Coordinates of C-alpha atoms and ligand atoms in Angstrom, one line a residue:
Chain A
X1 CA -28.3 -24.7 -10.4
X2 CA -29.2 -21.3 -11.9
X3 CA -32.4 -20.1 -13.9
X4 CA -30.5 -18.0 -16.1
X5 CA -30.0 -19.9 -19.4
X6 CA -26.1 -18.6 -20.9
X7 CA -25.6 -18.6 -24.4
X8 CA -22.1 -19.5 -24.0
X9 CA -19.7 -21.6 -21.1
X10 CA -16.3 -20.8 -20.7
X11 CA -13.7 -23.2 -18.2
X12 CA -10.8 -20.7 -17.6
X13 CA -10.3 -23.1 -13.9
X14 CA -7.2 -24.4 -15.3
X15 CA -5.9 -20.5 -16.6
X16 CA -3.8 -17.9 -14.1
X17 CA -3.8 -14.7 -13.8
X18 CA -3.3 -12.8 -16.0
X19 CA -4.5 -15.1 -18.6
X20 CA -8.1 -15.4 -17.2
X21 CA -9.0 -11.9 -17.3
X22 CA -7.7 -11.9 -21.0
X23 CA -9.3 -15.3 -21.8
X24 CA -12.8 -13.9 -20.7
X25 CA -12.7 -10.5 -22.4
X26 CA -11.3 -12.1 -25.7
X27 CA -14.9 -14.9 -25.2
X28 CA -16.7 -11.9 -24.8
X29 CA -15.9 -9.9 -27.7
X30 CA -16.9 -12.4 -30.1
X31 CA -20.9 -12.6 -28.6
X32 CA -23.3 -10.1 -29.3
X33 CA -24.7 -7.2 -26.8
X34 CA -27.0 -8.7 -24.0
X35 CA -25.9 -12.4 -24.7
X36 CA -24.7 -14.5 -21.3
X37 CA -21.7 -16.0 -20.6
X38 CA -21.2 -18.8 -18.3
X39 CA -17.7 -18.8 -16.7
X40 CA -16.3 -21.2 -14.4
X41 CA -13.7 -20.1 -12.5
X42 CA -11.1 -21.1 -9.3
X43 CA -12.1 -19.6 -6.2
X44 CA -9.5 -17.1 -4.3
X45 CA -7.6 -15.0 -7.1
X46 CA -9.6 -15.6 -10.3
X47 CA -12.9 -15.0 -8.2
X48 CA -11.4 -11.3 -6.4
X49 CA -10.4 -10.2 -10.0
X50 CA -12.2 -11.7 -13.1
X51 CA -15.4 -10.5 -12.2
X52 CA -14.6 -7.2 -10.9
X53 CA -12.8 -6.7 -14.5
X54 CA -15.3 -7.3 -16.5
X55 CA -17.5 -5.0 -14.4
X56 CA -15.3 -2.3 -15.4
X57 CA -15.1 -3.3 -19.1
X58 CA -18.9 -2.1 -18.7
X59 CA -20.4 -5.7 -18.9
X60 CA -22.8 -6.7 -16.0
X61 CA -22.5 -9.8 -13.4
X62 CA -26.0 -11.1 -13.0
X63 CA -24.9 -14.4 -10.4
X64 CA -22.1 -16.1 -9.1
X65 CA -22.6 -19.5 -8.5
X66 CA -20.2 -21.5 -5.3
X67 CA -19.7 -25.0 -6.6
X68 CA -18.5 -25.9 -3.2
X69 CA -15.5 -27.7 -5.2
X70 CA -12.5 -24.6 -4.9
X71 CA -14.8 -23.1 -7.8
X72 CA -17.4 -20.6 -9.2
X73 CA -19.4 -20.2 -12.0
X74 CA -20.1 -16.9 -13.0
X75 CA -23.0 -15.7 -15.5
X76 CA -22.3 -12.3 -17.0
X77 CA -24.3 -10.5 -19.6
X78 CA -22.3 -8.6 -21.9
X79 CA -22.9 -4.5 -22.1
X80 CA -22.3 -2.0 -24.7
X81 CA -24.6 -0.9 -26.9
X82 CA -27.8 -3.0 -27.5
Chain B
X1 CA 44.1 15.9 3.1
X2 CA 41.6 17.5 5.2
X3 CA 39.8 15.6 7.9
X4 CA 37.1 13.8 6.6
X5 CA 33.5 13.7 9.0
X6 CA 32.1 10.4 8.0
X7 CA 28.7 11.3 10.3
X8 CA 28.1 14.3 8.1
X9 CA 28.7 12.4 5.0
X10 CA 26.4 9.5 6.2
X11 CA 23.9 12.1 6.7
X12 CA 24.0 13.0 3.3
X13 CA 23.6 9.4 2.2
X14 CA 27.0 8.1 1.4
X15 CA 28.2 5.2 3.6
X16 CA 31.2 4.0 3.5
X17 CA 32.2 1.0 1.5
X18 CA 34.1 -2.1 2.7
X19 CA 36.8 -0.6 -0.1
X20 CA 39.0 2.2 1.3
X21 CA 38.4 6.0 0.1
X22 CA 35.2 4.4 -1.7
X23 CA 31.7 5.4 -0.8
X24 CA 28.2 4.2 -2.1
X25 CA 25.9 6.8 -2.7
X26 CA 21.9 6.5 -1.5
X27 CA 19.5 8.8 -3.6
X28 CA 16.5 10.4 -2.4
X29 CA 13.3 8.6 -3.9
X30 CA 10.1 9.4 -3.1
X31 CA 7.2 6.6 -2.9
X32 CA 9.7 4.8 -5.6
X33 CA 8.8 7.2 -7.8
X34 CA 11.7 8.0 -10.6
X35 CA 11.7 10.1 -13.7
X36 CA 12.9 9.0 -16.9
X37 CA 15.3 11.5 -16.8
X38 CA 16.7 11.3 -13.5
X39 CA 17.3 7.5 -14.4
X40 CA 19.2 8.6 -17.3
X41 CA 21.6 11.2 -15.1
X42 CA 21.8 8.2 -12.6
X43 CA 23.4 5.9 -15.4
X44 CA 25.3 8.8 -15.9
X45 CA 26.6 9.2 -13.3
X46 CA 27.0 5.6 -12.4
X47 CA 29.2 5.7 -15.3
X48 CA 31.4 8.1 -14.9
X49 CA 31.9 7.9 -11.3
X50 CA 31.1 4.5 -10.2
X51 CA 31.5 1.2 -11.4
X52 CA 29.1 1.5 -14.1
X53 CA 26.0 -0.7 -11.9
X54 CA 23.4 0.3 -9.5
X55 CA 22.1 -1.1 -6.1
X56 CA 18.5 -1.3 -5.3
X57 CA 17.5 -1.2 -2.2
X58 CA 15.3 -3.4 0.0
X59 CA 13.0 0.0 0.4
X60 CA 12.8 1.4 -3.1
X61 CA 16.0 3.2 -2.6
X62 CA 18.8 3.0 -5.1
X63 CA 22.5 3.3 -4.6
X64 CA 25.6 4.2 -6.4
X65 CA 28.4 2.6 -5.4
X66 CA 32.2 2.8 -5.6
X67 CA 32.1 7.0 -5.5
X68 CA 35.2 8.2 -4.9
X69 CA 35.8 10.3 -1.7
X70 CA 37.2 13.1 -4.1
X71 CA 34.2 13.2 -6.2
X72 CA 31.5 13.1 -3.5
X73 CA 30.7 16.9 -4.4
X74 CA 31.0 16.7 -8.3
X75 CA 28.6 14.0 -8.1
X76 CA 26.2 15.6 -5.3
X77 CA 26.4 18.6 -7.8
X78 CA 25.2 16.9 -11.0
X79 CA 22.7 14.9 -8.9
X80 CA 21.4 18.1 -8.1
X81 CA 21.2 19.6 -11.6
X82 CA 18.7 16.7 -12.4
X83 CA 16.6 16.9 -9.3
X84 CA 18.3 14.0 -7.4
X85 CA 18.9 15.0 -4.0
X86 CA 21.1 12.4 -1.8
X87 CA 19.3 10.2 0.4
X88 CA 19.4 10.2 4.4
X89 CA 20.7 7.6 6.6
X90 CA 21.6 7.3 10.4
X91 CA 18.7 8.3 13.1
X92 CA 15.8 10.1 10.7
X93 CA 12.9 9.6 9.1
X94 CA 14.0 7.8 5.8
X95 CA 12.7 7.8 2.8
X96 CA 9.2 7.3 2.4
X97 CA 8.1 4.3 0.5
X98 CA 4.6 3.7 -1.2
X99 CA 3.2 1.3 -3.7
X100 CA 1.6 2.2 -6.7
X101 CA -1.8 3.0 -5.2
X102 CA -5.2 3.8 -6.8
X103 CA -3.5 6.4 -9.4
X104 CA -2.6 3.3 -11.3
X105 CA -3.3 0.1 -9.3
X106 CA -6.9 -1.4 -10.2
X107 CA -6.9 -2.7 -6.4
X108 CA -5.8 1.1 -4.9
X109 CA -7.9 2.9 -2.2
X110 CA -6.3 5.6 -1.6
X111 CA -3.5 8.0 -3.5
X112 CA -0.3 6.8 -1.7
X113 CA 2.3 8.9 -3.9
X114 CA 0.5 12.1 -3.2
X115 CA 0.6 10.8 0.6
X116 CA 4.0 9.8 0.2
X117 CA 5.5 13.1 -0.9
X118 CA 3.0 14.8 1.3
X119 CA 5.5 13.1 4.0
X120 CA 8.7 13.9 2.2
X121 CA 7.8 16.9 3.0
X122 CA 6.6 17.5 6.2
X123 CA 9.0 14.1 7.8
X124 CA 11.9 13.4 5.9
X125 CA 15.3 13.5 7.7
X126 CA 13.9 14.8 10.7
X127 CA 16.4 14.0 13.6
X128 CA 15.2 11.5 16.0
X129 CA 16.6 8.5 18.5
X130 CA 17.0 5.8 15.5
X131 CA 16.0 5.7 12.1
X132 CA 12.5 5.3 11.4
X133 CA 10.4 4.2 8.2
X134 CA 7.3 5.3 7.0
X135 CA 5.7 3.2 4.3
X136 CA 2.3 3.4 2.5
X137 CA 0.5 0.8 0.8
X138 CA -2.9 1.2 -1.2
X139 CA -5.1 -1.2 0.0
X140 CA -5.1 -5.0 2.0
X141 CA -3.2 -6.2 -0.6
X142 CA -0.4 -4.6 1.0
X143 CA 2.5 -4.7 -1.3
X144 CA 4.6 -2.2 0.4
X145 CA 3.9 -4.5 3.4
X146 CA 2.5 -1.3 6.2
X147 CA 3.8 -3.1 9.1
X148 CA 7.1 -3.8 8.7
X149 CA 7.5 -0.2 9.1
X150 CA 7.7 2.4 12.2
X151 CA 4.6 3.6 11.1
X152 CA 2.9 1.8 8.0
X153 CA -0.5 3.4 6.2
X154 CA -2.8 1.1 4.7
X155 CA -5.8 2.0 2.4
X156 CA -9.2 0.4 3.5
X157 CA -12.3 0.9 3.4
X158 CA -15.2 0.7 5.7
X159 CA -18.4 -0.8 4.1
X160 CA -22.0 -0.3 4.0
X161 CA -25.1 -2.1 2.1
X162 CA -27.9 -0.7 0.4
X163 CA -30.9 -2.9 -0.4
X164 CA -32.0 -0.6 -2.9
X165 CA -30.0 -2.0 -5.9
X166 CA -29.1 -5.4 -4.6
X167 CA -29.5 -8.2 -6.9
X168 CA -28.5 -10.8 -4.3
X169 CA -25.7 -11.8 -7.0
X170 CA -23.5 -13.2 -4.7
X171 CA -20.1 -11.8 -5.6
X172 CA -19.6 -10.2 -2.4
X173 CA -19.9 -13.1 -0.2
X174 CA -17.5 -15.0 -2.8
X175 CA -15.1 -12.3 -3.1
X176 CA -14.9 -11.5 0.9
X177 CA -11.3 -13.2 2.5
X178 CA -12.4 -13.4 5.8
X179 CA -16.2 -14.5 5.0
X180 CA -17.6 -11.3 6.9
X181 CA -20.5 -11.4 4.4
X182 CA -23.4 -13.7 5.0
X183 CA -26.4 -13.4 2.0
X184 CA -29.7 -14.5 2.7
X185 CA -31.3 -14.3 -0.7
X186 CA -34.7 -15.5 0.8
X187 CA -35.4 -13.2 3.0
X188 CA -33.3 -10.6 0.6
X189 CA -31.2 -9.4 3.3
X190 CA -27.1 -8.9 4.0
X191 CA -25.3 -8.9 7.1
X192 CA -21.8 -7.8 8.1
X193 CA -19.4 -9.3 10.5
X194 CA -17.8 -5.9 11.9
X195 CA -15.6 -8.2 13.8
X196 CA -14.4 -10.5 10.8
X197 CA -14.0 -7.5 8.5
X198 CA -11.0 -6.2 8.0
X199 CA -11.8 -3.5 5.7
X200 CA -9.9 -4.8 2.5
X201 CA -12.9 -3.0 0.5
X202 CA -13.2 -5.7 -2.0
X203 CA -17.2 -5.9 -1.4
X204 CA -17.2 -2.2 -2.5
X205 CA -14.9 -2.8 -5.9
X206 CA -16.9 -5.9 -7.1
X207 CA -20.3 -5.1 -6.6
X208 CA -21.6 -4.9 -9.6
X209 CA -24.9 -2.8 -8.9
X210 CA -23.1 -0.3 -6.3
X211 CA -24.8 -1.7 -3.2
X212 CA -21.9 -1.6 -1.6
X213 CA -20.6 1.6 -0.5
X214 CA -17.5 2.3 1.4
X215 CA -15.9 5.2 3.0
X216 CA -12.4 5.1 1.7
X217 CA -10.0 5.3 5.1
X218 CA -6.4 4.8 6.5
X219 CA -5.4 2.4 8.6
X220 CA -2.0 3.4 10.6
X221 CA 0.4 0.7 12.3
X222 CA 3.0 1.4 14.9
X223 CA 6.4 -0.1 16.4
X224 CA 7.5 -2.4 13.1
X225 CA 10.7 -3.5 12.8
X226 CA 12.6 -6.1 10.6
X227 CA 16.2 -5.9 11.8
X228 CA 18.1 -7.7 14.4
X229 CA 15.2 -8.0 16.2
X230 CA 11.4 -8.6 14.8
X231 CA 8.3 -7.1 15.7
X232 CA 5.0 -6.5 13.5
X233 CA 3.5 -2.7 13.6
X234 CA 0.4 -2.9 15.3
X235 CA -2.7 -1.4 14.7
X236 CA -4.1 0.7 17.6
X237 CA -6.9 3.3 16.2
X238 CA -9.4 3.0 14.3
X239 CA -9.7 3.4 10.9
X240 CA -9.0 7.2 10.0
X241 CA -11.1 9.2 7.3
X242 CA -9.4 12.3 7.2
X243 CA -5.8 12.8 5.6
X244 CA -5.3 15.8 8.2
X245 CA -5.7 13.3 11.3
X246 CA -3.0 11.2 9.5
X247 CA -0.8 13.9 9.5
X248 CA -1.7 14.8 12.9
X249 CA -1.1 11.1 14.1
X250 CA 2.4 11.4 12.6
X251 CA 3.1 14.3 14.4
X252 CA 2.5 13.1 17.4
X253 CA 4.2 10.1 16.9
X254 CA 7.0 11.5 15.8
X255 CA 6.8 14.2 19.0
X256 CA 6.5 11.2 21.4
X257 CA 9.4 9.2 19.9
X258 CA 11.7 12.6 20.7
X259 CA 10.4 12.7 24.1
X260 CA 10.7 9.8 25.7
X261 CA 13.3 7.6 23.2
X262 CA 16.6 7.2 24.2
X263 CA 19.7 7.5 21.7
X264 CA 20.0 4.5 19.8
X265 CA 16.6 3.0 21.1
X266 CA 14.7 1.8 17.9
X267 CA 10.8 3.2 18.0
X268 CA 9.1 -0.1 19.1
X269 CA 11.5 -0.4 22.0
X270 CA 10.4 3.3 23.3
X271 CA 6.5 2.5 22.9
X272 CA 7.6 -0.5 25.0
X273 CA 9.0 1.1 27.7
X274 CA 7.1 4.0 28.0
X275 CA 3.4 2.1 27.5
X276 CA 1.4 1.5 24.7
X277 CA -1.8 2.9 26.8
X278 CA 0.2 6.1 27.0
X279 CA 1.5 6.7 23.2
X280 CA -2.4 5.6 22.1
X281 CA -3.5 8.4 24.5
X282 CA -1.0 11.2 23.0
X283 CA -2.0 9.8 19.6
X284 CA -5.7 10.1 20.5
X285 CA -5.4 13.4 22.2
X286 CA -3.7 15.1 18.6
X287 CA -7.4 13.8 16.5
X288 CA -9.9 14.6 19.3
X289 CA -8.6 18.1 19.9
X290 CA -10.8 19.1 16.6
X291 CA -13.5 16.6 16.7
X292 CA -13.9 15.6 20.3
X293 CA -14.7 12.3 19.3
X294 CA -13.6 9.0 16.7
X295 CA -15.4 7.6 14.3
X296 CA -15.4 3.8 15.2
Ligands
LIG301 S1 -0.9 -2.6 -2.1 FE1 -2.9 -2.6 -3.2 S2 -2.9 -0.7 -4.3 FE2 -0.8 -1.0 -3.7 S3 0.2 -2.0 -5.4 FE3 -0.5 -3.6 -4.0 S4 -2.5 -4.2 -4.8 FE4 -2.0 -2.2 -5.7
LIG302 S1 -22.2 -8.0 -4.9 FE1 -23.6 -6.3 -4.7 S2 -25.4 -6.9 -5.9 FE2 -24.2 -8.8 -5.5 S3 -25.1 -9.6 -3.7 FE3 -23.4 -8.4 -3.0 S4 -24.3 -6.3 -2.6 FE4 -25.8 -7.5 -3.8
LIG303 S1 -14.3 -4.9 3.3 FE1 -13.3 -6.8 2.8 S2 -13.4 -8.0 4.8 FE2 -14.8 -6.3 5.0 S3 -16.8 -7.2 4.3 FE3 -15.9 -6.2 2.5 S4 -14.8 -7.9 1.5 FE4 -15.2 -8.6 3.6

């Protein structure tokens, strides 16, 4: 497992697109600046995109995770003003 | 009545219909690109001179049909007012098609409807042996599907690592399709199957530290063809960096295809024929003339 310690998990595995990407940012705006999110996520579309998007929201990836089981999990710290 | 030349009015994009004295009418699109306003004088004239519907082509093209022979230059005329030229058929280069590419499209790498009416330009209806199709697509994703065409252009980009800003994250390696990427986190190192990659340029987009940089490029396809018969455009050069050697690949491609095709003899069949060694070398010959060498 990780070292990073999230303040928050999310499951969007059973989610398709576009309703991952939304389900994420929507999470995200509710937590404070610098707080981490734990997302676990399908592998193949949710993987190419999600993370990616959030990158250009201005949040910041800090791992991804393979669960060797078709998913990810995905720590991201959210950005903006601290 | 006078005599009616159905090969010049096919040239100006109206075929003939099953229906007799009734012709549908193909519009000039660029890169499916369509204003607002020319939409509205399509309707229009759908309207008034058709049957009230439009047909949407297979390659972003869009027909009128049921135009009566009569009114073939009323309608060419108010077309015309709004900007909408008719569209070609029969042996030349048709209209150029494009995705959205990176002007809109998250996933674009390079601008394919400035490329696309770059080629309207310089290409479109230029007589040749057969028709021939030039599509652009933005990136891997490949939406406007490169080689189904005589010649297909597909963004891509070729990627390099920096260790400077690496966080040995992982993204790339989960994000790459054809598992070029290999992280060793111990040893804090990244290697790249140059072999495997097929320079989709994901790496690049979902690094989240920039590590990855990438070169943004075209990737040109030759020969496709989706009709009677079936053959996949294949890719031949390298990746290109400049938009001028693009241009100068088409060029030549289109010089060799009036050299050696015959009448009637689709693109692919010539390259056939005459060699694919020998259309690679022309094709080589039109880049290297500046640069004396490619970029690999
Ligand atoms: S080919 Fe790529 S750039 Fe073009 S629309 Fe599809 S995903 Fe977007
Ligand atoms: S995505 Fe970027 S930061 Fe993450 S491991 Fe790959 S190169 Fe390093
Ligand atoms: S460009 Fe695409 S195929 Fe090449 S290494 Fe990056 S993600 Fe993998």
């Amino acid at each position: 497992m990780s070292d990073i310690k999230a303040d928050v998990f999310l499951d969007i595995t059973n989610l398709v697109c576009p309703m991952t990407f939304v389900k994420a940012k929507a999470t995200m705006e509710d937590m404070e600046v610098g707080q981490i999110i734990e997302i676990r996520m399908n592998e193949s579309e949710p993987i190419q995109n999600v993370p990616r998007s959030l990158k250009e929201e201005g949040h910041e990836i800090l791992k991804v995770i393979n669960n060797n089981d078709g998913t990810y999990t995905v720590f991201v710290k959210k950005g903006g003003q601290e | 009545m006078k005599e009616v030349n159905y090969n010049e009015l096919k040239k100006g994009g109206f075929m003939r219909q099953v229906q007799k004295g009734y012709f549908s009418m193909r519009l000039r699109v660029v890169g499916g690109r369509l204003s607002a306003e020319q939409l509205k004088k399509i309707y229009e004239v759908a309207n008034k001179y058709g049957r009230g519907y439009i047909h949407l082509t297979a390659r972003q093209g869009v027909e009128i049909p049921f135009i009566k022979l009569e009114d073939i230059e009323a309608v060419k005329k108010e077309l015309s007012e709004a900007g909408i030229e008719p569209g070609a058929c029969g042996p030349r280069v048709r209209t150029i098609t494009a995705c959205q590419g990176s002007s809109i499209c998250p996933n674009g790498i390079i601008d394919t409807t400035e490329l696309a009416n770059e080629c309207d330009k310089r290409y479109y209806a230029q007589e040749l042996p057969h028709k021939f199709k030039i599509g652009i697509t933005g990136c891997g994703n490949n939406c406007l599907k490169a080689e189904e065409n005589d010649l297909g252009i597909k963004g891509a980009v070729k990627p390099e690592w920096e260790k400077s800003n690496c966080t040995f994250c992982g993204l790339c390696q989960a994000v790459c399709p054809t598992k070029a990427i290999q992280i060793d986190e111990k040893n804090k190192e990244i290697t790249i199957d140059r072999d495997k990659c097929t320079y989709c340029g994901r790496c690049v987009k979902s690094c989240p530290t920039n590590s990855w940089k990438g070169k943004p490029g075209y990737l040109l396809y030759f020969g496709g063809m989706f009709g009677n018969n079936i053959a996949l455009g294949k890719q031949i050069l390298p990746i290109l960096f400049s938009k001028e050697d693009v241009h100068k690949v088409i060029q030549a491609t289109l010089e060799f295809y009036k050299k050696y095709g015959k009448q009637g003899e689709r693109f692919r069949n010539t390259i056939e024929r005459v060699g694919w060694d020998i259309f690679k070398k022309e094709l080589e010959k039109a880049i290297e003339n500046e640069r004396g060498d490619l970029d690999e």
